[in-house]
PDB file of C-alpha atoms in Angstrom:
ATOM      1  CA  UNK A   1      -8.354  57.683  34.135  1.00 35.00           C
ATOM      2  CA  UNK A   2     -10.953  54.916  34.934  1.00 35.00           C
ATOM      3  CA  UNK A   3      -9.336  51.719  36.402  1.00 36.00           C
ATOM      4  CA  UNK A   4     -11.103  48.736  35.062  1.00 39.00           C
ATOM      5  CA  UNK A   5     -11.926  45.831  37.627  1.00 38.00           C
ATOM      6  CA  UNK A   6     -10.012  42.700  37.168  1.00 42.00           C
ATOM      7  CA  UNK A   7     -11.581  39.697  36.037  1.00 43.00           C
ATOM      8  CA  UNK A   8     -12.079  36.829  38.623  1.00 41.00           C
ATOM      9  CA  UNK A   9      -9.594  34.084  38.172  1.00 42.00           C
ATOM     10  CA  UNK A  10     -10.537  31.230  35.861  1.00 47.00           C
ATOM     11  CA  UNK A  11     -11.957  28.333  37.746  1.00 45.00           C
ATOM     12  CA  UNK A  12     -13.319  30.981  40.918  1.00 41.00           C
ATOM     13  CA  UNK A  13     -17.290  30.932  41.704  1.00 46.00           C
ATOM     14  CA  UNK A  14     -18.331  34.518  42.698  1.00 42.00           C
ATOM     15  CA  UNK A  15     -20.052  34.466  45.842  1.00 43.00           C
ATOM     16  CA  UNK A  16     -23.432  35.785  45.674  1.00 41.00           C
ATOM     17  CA  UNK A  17     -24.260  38.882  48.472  1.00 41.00           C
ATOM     18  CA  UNK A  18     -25.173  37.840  51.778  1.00 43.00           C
ATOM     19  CA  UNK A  19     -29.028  39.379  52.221  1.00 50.00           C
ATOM     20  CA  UNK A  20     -29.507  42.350  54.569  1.00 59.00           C
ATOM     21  CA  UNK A  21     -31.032  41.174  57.738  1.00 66.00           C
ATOM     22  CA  UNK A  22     -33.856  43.044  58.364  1.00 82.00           C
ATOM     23  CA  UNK A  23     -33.323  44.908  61.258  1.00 91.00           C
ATOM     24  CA  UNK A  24     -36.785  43.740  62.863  1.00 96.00           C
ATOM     25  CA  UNK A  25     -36.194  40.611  64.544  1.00 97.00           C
ATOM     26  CA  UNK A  26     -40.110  40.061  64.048  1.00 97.00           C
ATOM     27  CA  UNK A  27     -39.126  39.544  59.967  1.00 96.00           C
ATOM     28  CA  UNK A  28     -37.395  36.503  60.827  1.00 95.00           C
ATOM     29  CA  UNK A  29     -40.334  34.492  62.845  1.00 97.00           C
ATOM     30  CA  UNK A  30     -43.252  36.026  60.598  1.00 97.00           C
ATOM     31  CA  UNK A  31     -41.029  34.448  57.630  1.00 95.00           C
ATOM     32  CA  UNK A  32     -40.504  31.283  59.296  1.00 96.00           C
ATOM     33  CA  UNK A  33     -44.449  30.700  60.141  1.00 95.00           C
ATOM     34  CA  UNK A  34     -45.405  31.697  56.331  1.00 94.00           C
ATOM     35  CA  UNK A  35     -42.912  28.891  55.484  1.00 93.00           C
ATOM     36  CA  UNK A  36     -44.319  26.665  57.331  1.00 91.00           C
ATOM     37  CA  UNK A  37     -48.177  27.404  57.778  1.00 92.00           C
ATOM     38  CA  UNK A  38     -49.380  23.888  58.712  1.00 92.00           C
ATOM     39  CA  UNK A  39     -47.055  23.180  61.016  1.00 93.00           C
ATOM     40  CA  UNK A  40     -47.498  22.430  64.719  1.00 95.00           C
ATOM     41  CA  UNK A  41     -45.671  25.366  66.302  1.00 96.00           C
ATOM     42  CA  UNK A  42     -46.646  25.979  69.847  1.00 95.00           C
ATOM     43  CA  UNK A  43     -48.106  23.422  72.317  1.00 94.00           C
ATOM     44  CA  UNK A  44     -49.427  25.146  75.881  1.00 91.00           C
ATOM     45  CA  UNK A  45     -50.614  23.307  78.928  1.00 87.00           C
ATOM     46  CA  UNK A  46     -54.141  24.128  80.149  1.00 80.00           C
ATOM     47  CA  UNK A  47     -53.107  23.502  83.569  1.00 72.00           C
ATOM     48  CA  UNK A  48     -56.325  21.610  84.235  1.00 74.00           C
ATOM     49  CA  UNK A  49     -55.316  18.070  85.016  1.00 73.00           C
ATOM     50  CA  UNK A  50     -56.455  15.503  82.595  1.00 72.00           C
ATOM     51  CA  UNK A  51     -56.897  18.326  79.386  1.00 77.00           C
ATOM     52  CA  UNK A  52     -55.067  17.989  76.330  1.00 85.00           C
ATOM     53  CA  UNK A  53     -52.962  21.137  75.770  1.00 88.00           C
ATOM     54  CA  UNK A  54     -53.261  23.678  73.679  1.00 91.00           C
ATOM     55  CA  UNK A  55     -51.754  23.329  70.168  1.00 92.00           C
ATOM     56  CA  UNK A  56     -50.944  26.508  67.508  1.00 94.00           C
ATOM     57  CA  UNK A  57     -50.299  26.159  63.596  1.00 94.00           C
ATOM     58  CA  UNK A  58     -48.468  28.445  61.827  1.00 94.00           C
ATOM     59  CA  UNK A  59     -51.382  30.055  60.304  1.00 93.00           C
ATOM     60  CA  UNK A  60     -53.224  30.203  63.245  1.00 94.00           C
ATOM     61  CA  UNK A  61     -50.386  32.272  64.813  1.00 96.00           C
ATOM     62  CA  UNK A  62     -50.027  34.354  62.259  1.00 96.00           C
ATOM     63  CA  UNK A  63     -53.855  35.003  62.492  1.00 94.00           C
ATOM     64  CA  UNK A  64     -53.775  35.488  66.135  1.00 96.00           C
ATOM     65  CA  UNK A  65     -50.602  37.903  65.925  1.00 97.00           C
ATOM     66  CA  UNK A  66     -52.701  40.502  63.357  1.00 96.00           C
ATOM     67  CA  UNK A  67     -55.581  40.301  65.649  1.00 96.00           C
ATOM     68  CA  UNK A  68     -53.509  41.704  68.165  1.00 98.00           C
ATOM     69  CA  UNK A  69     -51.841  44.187  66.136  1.00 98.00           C
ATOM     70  CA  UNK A  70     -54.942  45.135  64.855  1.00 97.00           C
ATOM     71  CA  UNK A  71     -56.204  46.018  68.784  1.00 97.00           C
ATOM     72  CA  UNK A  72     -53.401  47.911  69.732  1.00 97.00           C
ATOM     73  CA  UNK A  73     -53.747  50.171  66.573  1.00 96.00           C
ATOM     74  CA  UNK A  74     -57.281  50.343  67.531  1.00 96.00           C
ATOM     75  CA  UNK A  75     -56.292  52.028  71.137  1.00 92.00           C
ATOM     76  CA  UNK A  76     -54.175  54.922  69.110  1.00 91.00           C
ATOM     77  CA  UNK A  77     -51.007  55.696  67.562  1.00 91.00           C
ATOM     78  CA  UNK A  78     -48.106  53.443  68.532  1.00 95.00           C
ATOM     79  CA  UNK A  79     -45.198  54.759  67.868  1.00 95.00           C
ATOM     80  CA  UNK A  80     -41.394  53.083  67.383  1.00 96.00           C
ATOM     81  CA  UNK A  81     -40.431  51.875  70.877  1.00 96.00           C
ATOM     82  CA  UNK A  82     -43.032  52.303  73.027  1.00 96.00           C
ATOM     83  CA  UNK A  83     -42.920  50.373  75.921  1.00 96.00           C
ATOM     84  CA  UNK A  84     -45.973  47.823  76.228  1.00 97.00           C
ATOM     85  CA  UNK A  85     -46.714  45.727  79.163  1.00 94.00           C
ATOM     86  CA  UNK A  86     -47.640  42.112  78.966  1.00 95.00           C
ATOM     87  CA  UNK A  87     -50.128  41.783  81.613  1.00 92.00           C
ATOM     88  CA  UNK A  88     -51.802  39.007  80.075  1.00 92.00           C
ATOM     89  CA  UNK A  89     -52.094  35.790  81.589  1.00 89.00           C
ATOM     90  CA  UNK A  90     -49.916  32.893  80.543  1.00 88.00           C
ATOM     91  CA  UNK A  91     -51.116  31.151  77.172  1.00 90.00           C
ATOM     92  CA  UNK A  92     -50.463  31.026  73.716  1.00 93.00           C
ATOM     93  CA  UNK A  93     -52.188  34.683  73.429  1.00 95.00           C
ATOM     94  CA  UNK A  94     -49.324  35.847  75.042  1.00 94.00           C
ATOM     95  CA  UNK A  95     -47.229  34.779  72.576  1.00 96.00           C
ATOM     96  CA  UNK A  96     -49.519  36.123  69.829  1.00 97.00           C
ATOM     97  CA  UNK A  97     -49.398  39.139  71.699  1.00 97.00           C
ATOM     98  CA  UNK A  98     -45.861  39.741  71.747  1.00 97.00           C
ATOM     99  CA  UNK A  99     -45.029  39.272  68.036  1.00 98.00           C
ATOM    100  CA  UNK A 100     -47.630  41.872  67.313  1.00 98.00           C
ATOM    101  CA  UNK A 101     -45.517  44.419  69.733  1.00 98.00           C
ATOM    102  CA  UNK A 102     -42.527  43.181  68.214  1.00 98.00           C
ATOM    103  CA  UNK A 103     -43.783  43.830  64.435  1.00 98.00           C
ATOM    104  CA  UNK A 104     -45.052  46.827  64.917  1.00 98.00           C
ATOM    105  CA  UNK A 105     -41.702  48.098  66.420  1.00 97.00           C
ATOM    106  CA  UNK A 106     -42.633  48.521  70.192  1.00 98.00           C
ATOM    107  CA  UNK A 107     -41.447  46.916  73.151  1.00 97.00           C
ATOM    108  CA  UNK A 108     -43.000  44.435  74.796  1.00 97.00           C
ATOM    109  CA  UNK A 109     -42.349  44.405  78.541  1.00 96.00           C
ATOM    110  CA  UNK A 110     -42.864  40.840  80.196  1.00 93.00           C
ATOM    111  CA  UNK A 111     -43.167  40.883  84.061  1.00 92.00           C
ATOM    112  CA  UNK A 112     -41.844  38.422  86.322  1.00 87.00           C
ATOM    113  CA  UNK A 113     -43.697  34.668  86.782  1.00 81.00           C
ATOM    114  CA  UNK A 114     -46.739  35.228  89.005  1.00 81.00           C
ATOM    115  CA  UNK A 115     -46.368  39.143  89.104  1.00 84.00           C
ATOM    116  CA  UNK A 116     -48.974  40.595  91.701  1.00 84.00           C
ATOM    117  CA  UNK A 117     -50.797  43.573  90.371  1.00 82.00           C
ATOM    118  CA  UNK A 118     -48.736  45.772  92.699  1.00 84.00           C
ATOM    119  CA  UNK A 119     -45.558  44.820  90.338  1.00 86.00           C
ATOM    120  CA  UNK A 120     -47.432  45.423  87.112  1.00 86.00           C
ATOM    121  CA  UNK A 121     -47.952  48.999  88.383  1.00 86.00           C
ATOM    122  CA  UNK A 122     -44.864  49.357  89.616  1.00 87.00           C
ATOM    123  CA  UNK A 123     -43.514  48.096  85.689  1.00 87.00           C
ATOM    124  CA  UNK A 124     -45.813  50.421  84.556  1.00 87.00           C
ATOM    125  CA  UNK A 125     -44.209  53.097  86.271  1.00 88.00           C
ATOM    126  CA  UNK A 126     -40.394  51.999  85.837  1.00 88.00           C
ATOM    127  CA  UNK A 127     -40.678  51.411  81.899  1.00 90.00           C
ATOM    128  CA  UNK A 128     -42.829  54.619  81.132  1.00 89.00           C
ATOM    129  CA  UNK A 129     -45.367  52.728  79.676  1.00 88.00           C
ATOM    130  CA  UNK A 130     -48.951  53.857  78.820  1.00 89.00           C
ATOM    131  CA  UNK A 131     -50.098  51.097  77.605  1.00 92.00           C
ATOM    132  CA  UNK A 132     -50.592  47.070  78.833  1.00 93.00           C
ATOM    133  CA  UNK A 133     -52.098  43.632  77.001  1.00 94.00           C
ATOM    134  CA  UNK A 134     -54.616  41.987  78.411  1.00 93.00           C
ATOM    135  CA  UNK A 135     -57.596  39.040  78.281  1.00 92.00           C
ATOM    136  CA  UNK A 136     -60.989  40.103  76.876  1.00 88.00           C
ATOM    137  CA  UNK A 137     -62.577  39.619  81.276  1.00 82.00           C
ATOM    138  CA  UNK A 138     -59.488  41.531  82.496  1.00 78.00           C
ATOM    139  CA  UNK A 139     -59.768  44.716  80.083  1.00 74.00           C
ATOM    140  CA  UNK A 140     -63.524  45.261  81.266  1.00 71.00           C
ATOM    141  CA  UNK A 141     -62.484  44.860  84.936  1.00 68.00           C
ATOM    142  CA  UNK A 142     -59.246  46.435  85.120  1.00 67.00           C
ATOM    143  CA  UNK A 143     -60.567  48.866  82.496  1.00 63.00           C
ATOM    144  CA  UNK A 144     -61.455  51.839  84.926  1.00 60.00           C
ATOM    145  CA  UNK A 145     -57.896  51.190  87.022  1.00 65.00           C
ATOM    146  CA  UNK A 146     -56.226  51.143  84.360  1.00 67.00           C
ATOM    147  CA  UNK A 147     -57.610  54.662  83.439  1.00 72.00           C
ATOM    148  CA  UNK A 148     -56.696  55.609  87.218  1.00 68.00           C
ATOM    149  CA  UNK A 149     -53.485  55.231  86.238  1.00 72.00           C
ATOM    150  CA  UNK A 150     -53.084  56.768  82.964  1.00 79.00           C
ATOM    151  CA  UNK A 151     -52.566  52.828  81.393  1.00 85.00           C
ATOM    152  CA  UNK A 152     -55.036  52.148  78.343  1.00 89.00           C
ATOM    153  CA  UNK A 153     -55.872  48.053  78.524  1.00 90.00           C
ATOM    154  CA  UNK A 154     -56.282  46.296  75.074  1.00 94.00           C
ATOM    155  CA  UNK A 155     -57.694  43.273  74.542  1.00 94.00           C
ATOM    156  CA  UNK A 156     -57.999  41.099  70.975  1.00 95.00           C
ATOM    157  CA  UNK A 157     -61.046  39.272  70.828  1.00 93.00           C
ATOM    158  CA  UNK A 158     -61.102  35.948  71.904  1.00 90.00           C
ATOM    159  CA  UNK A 159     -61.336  33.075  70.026  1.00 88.00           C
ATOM    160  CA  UNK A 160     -63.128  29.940  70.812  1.00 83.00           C
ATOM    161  CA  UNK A 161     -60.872  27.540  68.997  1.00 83.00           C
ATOM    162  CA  UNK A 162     -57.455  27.813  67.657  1.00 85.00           C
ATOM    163  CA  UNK A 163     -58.737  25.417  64.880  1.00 79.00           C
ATOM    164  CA  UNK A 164     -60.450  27.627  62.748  1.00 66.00           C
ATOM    165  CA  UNK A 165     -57.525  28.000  60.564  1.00 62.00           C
ATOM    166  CA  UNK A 166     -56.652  24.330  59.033  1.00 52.00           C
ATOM    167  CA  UNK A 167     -54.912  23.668  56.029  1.00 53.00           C
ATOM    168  CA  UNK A 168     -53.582  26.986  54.981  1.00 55.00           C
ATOM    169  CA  UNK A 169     -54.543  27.901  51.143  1.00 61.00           C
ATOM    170  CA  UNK A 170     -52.101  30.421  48.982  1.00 59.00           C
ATOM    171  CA  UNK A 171     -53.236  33.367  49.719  1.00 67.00           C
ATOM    172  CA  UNK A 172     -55.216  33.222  52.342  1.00 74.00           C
ATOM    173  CA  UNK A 173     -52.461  33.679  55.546  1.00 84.00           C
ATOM    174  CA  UNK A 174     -52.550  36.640  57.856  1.00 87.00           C
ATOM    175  CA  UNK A 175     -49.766  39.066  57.085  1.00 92.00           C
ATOM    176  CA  UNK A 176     -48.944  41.137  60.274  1.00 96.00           C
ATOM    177  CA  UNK A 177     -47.049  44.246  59.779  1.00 97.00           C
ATOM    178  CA  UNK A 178     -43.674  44.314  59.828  1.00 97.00           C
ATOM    179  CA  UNK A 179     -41.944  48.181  61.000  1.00 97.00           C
ATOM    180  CA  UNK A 180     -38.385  48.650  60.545  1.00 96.00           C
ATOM    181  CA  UNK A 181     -36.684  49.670  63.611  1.00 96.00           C
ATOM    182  CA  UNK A 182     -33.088  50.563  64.871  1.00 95.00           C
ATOM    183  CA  UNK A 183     -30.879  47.881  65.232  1.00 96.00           C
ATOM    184  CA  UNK A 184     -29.945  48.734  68.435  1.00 96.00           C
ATOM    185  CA  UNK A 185     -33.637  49.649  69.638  1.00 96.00           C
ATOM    186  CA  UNK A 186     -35.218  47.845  72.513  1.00 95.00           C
ATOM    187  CA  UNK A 187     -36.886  44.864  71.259  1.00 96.00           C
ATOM    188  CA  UNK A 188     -37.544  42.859  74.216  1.00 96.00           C
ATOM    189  CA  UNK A 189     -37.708  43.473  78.423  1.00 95.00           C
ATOM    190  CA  UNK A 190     -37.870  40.237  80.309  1.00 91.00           C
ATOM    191  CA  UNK A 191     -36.981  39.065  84.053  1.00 87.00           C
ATOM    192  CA  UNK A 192     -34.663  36.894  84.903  1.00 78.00           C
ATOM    193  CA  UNK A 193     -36.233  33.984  87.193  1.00 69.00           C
ATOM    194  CA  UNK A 194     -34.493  35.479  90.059  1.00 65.00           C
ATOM    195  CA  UNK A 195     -33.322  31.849  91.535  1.00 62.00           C
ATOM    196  CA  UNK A 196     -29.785  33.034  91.974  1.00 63.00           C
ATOM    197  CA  UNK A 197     -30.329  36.779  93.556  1.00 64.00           C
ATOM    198  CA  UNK A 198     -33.326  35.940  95.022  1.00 65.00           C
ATOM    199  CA  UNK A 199     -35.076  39.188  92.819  1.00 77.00           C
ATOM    200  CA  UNK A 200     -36.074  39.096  89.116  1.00 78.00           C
ATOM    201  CA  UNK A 201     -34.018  41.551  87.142  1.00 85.00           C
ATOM    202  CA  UNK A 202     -35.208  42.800  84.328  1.00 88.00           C
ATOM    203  CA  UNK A 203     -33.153  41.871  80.987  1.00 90.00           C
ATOM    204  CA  UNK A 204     -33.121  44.218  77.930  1.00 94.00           C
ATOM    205  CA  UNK A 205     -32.094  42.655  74.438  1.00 95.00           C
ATOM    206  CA  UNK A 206     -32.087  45.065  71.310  1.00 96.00           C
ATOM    207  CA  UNK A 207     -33.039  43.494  67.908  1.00 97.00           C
ATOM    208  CA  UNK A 208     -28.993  43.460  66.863  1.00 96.00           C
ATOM    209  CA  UNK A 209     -28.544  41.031  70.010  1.00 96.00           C
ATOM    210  CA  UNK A 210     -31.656  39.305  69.501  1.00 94.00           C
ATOM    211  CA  UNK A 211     -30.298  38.506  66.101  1.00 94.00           C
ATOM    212  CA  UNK A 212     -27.002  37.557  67.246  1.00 94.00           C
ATOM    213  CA  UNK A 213     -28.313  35.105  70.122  1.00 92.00           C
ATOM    214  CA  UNK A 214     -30.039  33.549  67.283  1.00 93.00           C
ATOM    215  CA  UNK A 215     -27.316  33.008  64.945  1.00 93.00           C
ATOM    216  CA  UNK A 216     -25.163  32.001  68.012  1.00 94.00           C
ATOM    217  CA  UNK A 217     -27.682  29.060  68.456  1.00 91.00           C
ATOM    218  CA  UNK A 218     -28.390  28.127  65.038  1.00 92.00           C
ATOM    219  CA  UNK A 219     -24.893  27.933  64.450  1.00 93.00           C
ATOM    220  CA  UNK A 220     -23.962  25.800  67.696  1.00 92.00           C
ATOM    221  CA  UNK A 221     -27.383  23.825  67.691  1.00 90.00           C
ATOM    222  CA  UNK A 222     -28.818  23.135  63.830  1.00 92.00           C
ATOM    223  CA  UNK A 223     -32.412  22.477  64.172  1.00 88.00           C
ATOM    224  CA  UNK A 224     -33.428  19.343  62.169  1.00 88.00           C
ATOM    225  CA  UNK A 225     -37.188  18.219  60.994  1.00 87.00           C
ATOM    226  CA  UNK A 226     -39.562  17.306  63.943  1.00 87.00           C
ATOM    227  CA  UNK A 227     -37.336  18.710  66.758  1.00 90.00           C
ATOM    228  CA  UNK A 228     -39.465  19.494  69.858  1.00 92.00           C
ATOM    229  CA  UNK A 229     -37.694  21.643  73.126  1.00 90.00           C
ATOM    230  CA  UNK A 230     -39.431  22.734  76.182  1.00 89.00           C
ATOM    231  CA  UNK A 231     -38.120  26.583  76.505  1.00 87.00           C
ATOM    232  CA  UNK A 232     -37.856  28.230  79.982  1.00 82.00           C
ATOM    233  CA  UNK A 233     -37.444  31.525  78.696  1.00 81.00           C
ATOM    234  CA  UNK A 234     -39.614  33.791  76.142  1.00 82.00           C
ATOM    235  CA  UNK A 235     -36.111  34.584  73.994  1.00 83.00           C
ATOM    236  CA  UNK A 236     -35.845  31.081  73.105  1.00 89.00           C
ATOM    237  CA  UNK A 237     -39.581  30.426  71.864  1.00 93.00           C
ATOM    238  CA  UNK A 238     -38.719  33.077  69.795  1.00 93.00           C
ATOM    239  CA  UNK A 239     -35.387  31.166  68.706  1.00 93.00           C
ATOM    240  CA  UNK A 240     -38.021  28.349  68.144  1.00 95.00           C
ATOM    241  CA  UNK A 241     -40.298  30.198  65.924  1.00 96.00           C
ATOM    242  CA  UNK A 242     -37.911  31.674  63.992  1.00 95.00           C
ATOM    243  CA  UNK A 243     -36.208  27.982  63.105  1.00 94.00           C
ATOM    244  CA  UNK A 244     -39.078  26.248  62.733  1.00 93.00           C
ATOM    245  CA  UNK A 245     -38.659  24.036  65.958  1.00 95.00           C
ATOM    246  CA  UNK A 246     -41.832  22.681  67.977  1.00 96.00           C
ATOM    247  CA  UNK A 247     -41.998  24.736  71.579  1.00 95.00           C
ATOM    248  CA  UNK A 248     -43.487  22.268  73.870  1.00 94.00           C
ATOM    249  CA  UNK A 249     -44.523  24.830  77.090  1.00 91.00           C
ATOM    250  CA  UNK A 250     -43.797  22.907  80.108  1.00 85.00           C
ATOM    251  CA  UNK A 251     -46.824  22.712  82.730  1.00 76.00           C
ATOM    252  CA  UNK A 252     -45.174  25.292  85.694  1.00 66.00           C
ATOM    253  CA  UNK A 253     -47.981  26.698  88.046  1.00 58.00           C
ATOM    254  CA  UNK A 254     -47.277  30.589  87.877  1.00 52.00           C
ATOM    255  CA  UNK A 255     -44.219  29.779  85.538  1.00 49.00           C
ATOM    256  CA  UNK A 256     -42.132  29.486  88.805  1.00 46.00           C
ATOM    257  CA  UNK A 257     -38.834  27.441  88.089  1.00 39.00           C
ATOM    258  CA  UNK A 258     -38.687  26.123  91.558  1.00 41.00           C
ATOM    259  CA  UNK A 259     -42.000  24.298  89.933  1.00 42.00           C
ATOM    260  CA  UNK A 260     -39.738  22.278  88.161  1.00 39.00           C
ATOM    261  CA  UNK A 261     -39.073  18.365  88.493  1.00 43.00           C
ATOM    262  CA  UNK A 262     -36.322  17.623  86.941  1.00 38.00           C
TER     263      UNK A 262
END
């Protein structure tokens, strides 16, 4: 016999279904900068005293992120959590860099502030990883030592200025790819600053934690129009981006924390 479902109570508003995250946490920040296109999103320090620093739209993130992904498909097949190393040098490229790994469903592997080339090998080494990120002048001389070591170096091209993409028109935004992934797949490696062990550690989040430490501070910490924060730590200008919050870089020679004046 088929049971019929009861009606809701009179006076009761059904609650719509809460939407399926998508498991890549990369969904969440791509859909936050297409929201937002024009808006100031990223704001580096050229560490050369007196310059202005170095400000990102939306759009021109978005831009710079396919660009990457674009590279690293370039080099070969990538497949779902591979480890990739960031052995770029601190800028807003690295953070372009990143959310291309992070789309395409690989891992990318930051090393510790101010990590000698000795440590990138040894990263190389410890995470399995094949393949690394680099500047344009570092791929063609690290390109051969990279080979040495069985490491392929990819670099996107470089751009002069990060103002070639203004006012963003409908239609006309970079869409990076977006791969779905396991929840519980690596999604990010990262050190920890090492100022109470004495040694950087390296930290492993999945995407399902990622998520979570977002919700966790979106939840505690609402973000509200024109908020700025100067993150420490490359999880939370990815909280940033996802939220639609100004990251303000601070200016930290080598990105040492003992740098810092409070």
């Amino acid at each position: 016999m088929l049971l019929a479902l009861a009606p809701p109570l009179a006076g009761t508003a059904l609650r719509p279904a809460a939407a399926a995250l998508h498991p890549n946490f990369a969904e969440r920040l791509f859909g936050a900068l297409q929201r937002q296109p024009d808006q100031e999103v990223v704001r580096w320090p050229t560490g050369r005293a007196g310059a202005s620093p170095t400000s990102l739209s939306g759009a021109a993130l978005l831009a710079r992120v396919l660009a990457w992904q674009q590279a690293l498909e370039a080099a070969g097949p990538l497949p779902l959590g591979t480890p990739v190393l960031l052995a770029h040098p601190s800028s807003p490229e690295l953070v372009a860099a990143l959310l291309a790994i992070l789309g395409l469903g690989a891992v990318p592997v930051l090393p510790p502030a101010g990590a000698s080339l000795s440590t990138l090998y040894h990263l190389l080494k410890t995470e399995r990883s094949g393949l690394a990120v680099v500047a344009p002048g570092l791929q063609r001389r690290l390109g051969w030592l990279g080979r040495l070591v069985g490491c392929r170096c990819v670099a996107a091209p470089a751009v002069a200025s990060y103002d070639d993409w203004p006012a963003a028109r409908p239609g006309t935004l970079a869409t990076p790819q977006l791969r779905a992934v396991r929840p519980e797949q690596p999604a990010l490696v990262s050190h920890s600053s090492g100022s109470v062990s004495g040694r950087p550690t390296a930290v492993r989040r999945s995407h399902r934690v990622l998520q979570a430490q977002h919700e966790a501070l979106r939840t505690q910490f609402p973000p509200w129009a024109g908020q700025r924060d100067f993150p420490l730590f490359p999880n939370v200008i990815l909280h940033n981006l996802a939220v639609g919050v100004l990251s303000i870089v601070p200016d930290l020679p080598g990105g040492h924390l003992a740098q810092l004046d409070p």
